[in-house]
Tab-separated table of C-alpha atoms in Angstrom:
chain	number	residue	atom	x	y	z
K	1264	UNK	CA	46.232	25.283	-53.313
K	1265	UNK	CA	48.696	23.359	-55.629
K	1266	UNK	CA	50.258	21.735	-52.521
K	1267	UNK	CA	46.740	20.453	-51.272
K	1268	UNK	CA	45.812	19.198	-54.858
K	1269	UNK	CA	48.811	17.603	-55.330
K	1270	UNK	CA	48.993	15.964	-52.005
K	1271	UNK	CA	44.637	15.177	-52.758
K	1272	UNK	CA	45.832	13.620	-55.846
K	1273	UNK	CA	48.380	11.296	-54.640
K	1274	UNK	CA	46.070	9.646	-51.987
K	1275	UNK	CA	43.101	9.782	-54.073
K	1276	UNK	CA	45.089	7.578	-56.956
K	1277	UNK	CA	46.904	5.617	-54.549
K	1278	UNK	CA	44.092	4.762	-52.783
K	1279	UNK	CA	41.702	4.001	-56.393
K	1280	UNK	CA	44.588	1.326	-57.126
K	1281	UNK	CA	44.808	-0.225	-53.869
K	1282	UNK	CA	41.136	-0.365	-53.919
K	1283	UNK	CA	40.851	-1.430	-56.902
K	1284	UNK	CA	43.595	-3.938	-56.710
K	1285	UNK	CA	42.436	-5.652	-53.912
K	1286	UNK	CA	39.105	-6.048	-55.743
K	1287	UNK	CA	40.387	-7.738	-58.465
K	1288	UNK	CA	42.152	-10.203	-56.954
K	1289	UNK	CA	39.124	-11.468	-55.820
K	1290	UNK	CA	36.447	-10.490	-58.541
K	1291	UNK	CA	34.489	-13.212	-57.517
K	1292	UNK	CA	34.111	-12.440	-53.768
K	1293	UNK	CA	33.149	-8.735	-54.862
K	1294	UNK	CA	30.528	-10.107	-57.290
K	1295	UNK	CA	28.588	-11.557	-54.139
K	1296	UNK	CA	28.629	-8.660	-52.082
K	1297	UNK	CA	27.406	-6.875	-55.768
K	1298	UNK	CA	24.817	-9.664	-55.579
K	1299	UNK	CA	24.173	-8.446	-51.932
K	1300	UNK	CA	23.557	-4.980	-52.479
K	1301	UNK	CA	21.132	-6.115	-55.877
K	1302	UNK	CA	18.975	-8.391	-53.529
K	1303	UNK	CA	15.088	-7.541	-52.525
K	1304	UNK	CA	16.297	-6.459	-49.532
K	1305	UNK	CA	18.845	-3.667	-49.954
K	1306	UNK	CA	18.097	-2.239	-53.441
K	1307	UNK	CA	15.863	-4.550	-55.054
K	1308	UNK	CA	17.627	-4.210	-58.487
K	1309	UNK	CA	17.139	-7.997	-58.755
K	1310	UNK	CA	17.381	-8.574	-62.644
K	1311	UNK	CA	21.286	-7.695	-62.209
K	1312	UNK	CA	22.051	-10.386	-60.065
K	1313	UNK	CA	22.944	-12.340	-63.049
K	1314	UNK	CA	25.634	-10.322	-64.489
K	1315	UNK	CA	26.767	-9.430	-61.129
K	1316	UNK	CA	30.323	-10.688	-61.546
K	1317	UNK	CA	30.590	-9.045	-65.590
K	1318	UNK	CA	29.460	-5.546	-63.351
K	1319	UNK	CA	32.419	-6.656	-60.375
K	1320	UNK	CA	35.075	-7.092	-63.326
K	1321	UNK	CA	34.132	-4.023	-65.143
K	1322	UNK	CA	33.817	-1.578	-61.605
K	1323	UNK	CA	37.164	-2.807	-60.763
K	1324	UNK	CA	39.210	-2.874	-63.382
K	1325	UNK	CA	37.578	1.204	-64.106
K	1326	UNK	CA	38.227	2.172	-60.739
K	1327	UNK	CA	41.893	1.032	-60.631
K	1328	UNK	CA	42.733	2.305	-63.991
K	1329	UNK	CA	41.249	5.669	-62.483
K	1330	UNK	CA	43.530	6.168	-60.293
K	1331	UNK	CA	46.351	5.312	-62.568
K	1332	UNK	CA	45.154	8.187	-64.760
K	1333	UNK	CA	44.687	10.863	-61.739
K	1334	UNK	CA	48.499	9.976	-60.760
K	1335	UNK	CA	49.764	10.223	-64.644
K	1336	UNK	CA	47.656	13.272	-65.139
K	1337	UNK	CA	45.800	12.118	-67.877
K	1338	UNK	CA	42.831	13.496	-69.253
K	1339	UNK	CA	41.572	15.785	-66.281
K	1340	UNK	CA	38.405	16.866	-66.790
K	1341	UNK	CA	37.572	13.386	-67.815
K	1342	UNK	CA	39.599	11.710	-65.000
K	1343	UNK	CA	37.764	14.349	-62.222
K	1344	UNK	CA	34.471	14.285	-63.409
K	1345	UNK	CA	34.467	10.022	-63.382
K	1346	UNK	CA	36.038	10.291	-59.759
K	1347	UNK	CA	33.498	12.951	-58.458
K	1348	UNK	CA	30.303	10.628	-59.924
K	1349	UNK	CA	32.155	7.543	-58.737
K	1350	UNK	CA	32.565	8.688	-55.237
K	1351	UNK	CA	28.689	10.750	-55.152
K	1352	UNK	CA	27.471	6.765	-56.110
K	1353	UNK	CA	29.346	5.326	-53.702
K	1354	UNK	CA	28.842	7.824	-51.081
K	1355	UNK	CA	25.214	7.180	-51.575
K	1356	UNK	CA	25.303	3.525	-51.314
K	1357	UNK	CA	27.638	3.614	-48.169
K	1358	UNK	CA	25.254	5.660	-46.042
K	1359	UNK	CA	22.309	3.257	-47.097
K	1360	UNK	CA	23.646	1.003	-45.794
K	1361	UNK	CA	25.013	1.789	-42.831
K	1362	UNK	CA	21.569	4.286	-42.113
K	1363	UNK	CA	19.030	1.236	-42.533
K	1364	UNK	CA	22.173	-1.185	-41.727
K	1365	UNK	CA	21.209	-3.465	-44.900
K	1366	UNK	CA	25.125	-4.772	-45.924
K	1367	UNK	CA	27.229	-5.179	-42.722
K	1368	UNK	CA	30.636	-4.795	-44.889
K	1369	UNK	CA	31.057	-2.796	-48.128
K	1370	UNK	CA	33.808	-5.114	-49.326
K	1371	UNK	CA	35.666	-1.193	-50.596
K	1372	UNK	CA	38.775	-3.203	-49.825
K	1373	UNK	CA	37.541	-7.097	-49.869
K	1374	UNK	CA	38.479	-9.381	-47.216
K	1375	UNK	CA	42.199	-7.271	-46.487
K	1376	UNK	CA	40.398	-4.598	-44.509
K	1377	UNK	CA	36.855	-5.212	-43.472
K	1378	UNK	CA	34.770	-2.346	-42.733
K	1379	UNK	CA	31.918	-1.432	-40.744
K	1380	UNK	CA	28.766	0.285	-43.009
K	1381	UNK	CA	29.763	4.004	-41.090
K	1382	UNK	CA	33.444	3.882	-41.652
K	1383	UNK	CA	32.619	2.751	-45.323
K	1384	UNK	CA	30.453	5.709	-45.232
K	1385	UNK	CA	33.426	8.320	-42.947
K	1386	UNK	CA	35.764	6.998	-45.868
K	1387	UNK	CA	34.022	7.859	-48.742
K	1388	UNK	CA	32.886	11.533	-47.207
K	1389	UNK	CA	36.774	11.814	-46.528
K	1390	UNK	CA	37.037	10.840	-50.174
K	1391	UNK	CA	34.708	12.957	-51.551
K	1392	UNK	CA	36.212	16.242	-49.605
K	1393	UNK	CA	39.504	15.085	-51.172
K	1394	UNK	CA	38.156	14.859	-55.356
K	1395	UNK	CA	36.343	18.076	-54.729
K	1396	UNK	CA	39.662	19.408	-54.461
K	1397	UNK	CA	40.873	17.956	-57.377
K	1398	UNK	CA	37.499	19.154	-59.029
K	1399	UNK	CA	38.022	22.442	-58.646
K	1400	UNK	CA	41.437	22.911	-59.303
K	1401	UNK	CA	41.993	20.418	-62.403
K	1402	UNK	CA	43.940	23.093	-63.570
K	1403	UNK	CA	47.052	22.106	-61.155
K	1404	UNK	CA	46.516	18.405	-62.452
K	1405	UNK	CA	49.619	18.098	-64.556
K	1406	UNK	CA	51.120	15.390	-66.880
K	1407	UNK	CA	53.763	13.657	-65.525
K	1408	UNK	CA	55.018	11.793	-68.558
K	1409	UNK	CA	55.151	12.896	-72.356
K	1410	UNK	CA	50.937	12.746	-73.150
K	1411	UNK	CA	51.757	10.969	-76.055
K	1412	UNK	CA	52.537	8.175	-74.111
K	1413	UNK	CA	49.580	8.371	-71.612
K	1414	UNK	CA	47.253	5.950	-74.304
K	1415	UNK	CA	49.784	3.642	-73.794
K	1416	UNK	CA	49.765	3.529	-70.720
K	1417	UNK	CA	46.498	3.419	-70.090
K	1418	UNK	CA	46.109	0.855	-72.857
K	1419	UNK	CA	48.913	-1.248	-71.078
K	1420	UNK	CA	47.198	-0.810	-68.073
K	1421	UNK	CA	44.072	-2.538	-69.246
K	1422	UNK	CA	45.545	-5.250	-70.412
K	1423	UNK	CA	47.315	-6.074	-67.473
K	1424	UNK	CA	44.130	-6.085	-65.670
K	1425	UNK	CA	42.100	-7.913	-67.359
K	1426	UNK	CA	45.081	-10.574	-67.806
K	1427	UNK	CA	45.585	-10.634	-64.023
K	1428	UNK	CA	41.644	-10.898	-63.377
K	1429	UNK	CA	41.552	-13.872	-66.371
K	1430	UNK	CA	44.138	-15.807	-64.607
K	1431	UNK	CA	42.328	-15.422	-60.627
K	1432	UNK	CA	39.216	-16.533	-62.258
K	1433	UNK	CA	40.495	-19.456	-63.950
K	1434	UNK	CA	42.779	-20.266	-60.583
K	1435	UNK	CA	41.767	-19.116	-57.342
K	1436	UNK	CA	43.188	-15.311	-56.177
K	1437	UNK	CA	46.686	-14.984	-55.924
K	1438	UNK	CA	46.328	-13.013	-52.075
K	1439	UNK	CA	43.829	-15.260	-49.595
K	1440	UNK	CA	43.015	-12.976	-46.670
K	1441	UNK	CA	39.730	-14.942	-45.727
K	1442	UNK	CA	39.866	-17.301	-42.671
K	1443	UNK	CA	40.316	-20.445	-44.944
K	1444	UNK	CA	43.606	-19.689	-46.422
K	1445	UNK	CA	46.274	-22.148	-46.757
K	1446	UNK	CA	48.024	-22.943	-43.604
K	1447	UNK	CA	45.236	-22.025	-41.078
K	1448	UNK	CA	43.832	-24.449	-38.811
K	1449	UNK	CA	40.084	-24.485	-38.834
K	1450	UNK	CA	39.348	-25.408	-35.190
K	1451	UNK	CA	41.742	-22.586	-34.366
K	1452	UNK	CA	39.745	-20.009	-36.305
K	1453	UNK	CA	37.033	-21.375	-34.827
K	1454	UNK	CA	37.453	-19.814	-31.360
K	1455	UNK	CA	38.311	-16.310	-30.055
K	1456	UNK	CA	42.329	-15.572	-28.851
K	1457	UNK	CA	42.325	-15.350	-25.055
K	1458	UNK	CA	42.895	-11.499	-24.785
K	1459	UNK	CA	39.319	-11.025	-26.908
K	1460	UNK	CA	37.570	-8.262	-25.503
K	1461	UNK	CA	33.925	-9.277	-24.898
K	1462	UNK	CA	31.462	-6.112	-25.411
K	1463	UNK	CA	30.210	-4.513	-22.135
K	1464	UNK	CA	26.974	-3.767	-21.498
K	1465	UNK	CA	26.073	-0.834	-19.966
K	1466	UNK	CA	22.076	-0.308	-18.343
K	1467	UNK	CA	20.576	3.207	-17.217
K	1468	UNK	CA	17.779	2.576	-15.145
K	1469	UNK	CA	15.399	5.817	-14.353
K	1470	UNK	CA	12.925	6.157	-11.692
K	1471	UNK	CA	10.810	8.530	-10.542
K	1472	UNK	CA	11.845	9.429	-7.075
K	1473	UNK	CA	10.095	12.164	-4.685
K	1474	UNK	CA	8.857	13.865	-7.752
K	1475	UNK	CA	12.498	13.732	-9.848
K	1476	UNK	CA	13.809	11.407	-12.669
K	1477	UNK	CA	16.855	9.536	-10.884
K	1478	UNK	CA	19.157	7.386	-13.531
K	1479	UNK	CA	21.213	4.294	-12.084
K	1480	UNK	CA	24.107	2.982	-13.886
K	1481	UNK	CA	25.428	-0.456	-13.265
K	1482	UNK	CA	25.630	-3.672	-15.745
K	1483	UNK	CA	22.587	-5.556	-15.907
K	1484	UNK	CA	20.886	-5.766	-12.109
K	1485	UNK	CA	17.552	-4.468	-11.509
K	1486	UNK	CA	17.783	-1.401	-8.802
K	1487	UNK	CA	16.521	-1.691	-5.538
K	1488	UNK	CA	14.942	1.931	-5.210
K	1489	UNK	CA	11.770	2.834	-3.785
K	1490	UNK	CA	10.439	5.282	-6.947
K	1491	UNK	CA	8.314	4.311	-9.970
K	1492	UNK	CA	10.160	2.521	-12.837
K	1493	UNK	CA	10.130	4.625	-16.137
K	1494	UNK	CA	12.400	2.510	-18.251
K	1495	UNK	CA	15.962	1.598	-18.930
K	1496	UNK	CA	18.238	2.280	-21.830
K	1497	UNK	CA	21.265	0.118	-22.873
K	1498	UNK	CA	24.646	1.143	-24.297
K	1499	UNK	CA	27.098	-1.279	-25.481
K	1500	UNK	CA	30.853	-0.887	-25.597
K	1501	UNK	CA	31.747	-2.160	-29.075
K	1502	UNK	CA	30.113	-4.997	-31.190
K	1503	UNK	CA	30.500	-8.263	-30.053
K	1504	UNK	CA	33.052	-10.081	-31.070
K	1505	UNK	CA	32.936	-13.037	-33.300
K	1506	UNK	CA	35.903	-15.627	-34.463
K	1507	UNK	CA	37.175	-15.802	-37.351
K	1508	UNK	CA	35.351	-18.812	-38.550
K	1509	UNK	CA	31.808	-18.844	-37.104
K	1510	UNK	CA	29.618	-21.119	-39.624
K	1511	UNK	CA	31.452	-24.123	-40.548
K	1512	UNK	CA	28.752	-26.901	-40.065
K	1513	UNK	CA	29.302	-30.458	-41.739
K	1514	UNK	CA	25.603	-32.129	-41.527
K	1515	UNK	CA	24.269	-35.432	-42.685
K	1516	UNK	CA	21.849	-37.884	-42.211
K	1517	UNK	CA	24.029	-39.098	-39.153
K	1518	UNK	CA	23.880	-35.960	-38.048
K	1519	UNK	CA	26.862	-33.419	-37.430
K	1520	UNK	CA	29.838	-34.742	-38.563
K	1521	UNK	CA	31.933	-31.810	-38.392
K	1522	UNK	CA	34.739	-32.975	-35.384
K	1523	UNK	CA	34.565	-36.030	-37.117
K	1524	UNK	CA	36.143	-34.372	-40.037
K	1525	UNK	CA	38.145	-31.886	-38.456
K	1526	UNK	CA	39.752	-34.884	-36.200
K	1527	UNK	CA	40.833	-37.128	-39.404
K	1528	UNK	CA	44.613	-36.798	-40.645
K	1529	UNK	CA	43.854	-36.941	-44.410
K	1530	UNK	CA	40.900	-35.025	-46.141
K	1531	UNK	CA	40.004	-34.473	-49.687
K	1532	UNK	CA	36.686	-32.247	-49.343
K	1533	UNK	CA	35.162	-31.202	-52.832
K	1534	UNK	CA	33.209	-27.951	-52.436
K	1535	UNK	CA	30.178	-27.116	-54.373
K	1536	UNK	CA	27.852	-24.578	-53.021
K	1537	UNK	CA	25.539	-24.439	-55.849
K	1538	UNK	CA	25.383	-27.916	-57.644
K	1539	UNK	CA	22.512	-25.764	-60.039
K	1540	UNK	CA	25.614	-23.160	-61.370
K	1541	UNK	CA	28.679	-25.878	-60.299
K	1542	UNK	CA	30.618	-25.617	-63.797
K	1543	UNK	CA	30.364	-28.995	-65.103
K	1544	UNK	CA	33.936	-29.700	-66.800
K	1545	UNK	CA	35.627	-30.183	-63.765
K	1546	UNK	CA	34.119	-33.485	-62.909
K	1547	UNK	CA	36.308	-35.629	-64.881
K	1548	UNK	CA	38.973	-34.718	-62.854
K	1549	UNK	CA	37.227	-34.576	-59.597
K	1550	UNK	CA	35.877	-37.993	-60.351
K	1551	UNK	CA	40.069	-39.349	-60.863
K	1552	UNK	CA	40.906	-37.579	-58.097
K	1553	UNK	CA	38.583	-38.672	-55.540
K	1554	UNK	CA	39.002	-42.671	-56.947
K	1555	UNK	CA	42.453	-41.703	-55.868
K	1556	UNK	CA	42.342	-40.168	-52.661
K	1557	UNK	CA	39.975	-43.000	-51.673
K	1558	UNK	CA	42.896	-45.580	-52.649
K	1559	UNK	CA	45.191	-44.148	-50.277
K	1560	UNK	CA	42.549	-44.215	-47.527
K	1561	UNK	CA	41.595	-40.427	-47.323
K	1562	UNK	CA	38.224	-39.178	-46.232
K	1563	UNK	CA	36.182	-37.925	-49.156
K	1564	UNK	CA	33.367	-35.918	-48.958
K	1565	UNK	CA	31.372	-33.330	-50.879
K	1566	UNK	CA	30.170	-30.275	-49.179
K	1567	UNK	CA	26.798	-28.478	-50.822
K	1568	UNK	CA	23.679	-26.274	-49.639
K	1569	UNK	CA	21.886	-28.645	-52.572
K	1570	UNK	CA	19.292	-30.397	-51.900
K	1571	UNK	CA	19.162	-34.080	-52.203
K	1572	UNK	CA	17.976	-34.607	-55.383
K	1573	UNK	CA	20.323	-32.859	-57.055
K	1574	UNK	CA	22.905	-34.169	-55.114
K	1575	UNK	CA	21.795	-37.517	-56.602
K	1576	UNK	CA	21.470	-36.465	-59.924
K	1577	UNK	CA	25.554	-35.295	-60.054
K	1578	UNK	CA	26.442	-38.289	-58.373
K	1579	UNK	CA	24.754	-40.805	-60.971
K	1580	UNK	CA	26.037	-38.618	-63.965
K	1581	UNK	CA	29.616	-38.483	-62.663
K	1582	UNK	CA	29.833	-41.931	-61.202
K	1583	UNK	CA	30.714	-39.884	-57.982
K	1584	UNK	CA	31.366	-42.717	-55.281
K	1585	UNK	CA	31.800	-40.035	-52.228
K	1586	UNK	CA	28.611	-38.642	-50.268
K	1587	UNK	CA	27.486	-34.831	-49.730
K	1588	UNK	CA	26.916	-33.370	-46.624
K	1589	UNK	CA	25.271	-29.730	-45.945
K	1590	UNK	CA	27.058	-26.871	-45.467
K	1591	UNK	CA	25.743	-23.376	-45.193
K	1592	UNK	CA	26.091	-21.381	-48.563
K	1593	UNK	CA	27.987	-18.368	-47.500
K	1594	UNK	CA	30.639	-20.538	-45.669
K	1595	UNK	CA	31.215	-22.456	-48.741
K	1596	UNK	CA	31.242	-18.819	-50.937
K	1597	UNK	CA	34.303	-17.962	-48.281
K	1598	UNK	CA	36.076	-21.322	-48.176
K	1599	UNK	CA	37.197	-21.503	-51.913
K	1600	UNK	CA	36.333	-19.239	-55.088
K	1601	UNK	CA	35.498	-22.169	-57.326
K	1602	UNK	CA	32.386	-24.139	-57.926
K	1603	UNK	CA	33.525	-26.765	-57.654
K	1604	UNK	CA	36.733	-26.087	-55.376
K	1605	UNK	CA	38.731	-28.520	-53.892
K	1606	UNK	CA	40.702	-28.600	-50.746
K	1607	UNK	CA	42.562	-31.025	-48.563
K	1608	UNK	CA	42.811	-31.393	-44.636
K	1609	UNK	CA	44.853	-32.784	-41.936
K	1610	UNK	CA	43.518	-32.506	-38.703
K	1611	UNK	CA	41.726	-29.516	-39.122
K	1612	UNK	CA	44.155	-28.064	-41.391
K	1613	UNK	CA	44.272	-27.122	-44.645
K	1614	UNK	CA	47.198	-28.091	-46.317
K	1615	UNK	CA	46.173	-27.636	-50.144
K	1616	UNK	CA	43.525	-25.634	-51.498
K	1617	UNK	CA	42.636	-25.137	-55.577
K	1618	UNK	CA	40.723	-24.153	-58.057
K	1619	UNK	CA	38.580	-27.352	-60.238
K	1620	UNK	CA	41.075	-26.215	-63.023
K	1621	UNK	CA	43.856	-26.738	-61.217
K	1622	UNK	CA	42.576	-30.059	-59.952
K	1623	UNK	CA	46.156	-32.274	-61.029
K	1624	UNK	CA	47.975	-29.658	-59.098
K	1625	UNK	CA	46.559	-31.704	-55.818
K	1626	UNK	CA	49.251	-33.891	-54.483
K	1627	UNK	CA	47.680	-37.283	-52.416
């Protein structure tokens, strides 16, 4: 039983910090699937929707510090009893969703390793088998280093997490594993590689047939058998498969200008998916920058899921002098962590991508 809790608490920790780690480089893209989960239709905990990304920070930075104090064998009833409530909420939450199929990914590890609602759920049963045995035998859960330095550490350990998730919210995270990183080439991500499996369908057909149910298997035609129809069920393969980037629309009043875009060799796009929560001080330098880019004959162009009139409004109080087009929200959420974010294209690909802080790091 010491072997199994010691190998239990070496994957448990491990596991908390990657978790965790992953999370916090992008605290931002786990506060919206927070907001997710919060919305009228999954748990209708609405009024928290607002300090969803204070909750994302403070979940994260908990859960990796967690697992730093399972490895270092601090505190053990304290460490086991957080883990077991931790895992029982999660748990919880995981088969909700998958059961009535309310959040399609968890976002347990972010955009690294995207999970379906079941395996969320399979991982954190696997999970939960795995602090039960660290539960019940706390007594095996030994110090590693001299306690006295385990506040230290843990102190030290705070600190560097909140410095880390200061400096990814004030830049943009320091690992992009969405579709829009640097380097990718949108009308590429755009469409499925060649040896994409498309997901089979599979019909079972029953009739009635001289008094007996008959079932016919084939892929979609309707039977010829003399028998009365009863009904057909369908089984499918695996989900169908969708590429990478699967929502990026660029719409105006001429209409859909997204080719257009994705065909020009120099693009400064300014994203703001919200203009109601866009953060206001980085205009100044949005408003130099896009003067500039339009110098040295770039195509400039604001991308929103605003309406018109407050498009308007930010364009007379900035002196903006490039148009918005629509965008869908979530797209724009994915594209860039910043609002506003800026990126630059060249046919189709992105060669620069920041944060509105970081706006004098663009080069033109």
């Amino acid at each position: 039983m010491k072997v199994i809790t010691g190998i239990a608490r070496v994957l448990v920790g491990v596991l908390f910090i990657f978790s965790g780690f992953i999370k916090l480089n992008d605290p931002v893209g786990f506060s919206y699937k927070l907001q997710e989960y919060f919305s009228e239709q999954v748990l209708d905990i609405q009024f928290l929707i607002p300090f969803a990304l204070i909750i994302a920070i403070i979940i994260v930075i908990f859960e990796l510090v967690l697992g730093i104090m399972l490895l270092i064998g601090y505190a053990p009833k304290f460490t086991t009893w957080c883990l077991l409530l931790m895992i029982l909420f999660f748990t919880f939450l995981t088969f909700y969703s998958a059961y009535y199929n309310k959040v399609t990914d968890c976002g347990c590890f972010g955009d690294a390793i995207p999970l379906t609602p079941w395996q969320s759920f399979y991982k954190d049963v696997a999970l939960l088998l795995f602090i039960l045995v660290l539960f019940f035998n706390r007594k095996y859960i030994t110090p590693i280093f001299a306690p006295a330095s385990h506040r230290w550490i843990i102190f030290a350990s705070f600190m560097l997490c909140f410095a880390f998730c200061y400096y990814v919210l004030m830049h943009l995270p320091v690992f992009d594993f969405r579709p829009y990183k640097v380097g990718n080439n949108i009308p590429e991500k755009m469409k499925l590689p060649e040896e994409a499996r498309k997901a089979e369908v599979t019909y079972h057909w029953k009739f009635k047939v001289d008094g007996e149910e008959k079932v016919i298997t084939n892929h979609g035609a309707y039977p010829q058998v003399d028998g009365e129809f009863i009904g057909v069920e369908t089984k499918q393969s695996e989900e169908n498969m969708i590429p990478p980037i699967h929502d990026f629309v660029i719409e105006g009043e001429e209409g859909d200008i997204t080719q257009e875009v994705l065909n020009a060799p120099k693009v400064l796009l300014i994203v703001v998916y919200n203009i109601r929560s866009t953060e206001l001080e980085g205009y100044k330098e949005i408003k130099r920058l896009s003067d500039e880019a339009l110098d040295k004959g770039y195509m400039v162009l604001g991308l929103t899921a605003s309406g018109e009139k407050l498009q308007q409004k930010l364009r007379k109080k900035y002196n903006l002098n490039f148009k918005f087009y629509q965008t869908d929200e979530t797209a724009l959420k994915t594209i860039v962590r910043s609002n506003p974010g800026i990126l630059t294209l060249e046919n189709g690909t992105i060669t620069q991508k920041v944060h509105w802080y970081d706006a004098s790091d663009i080069k033109l």
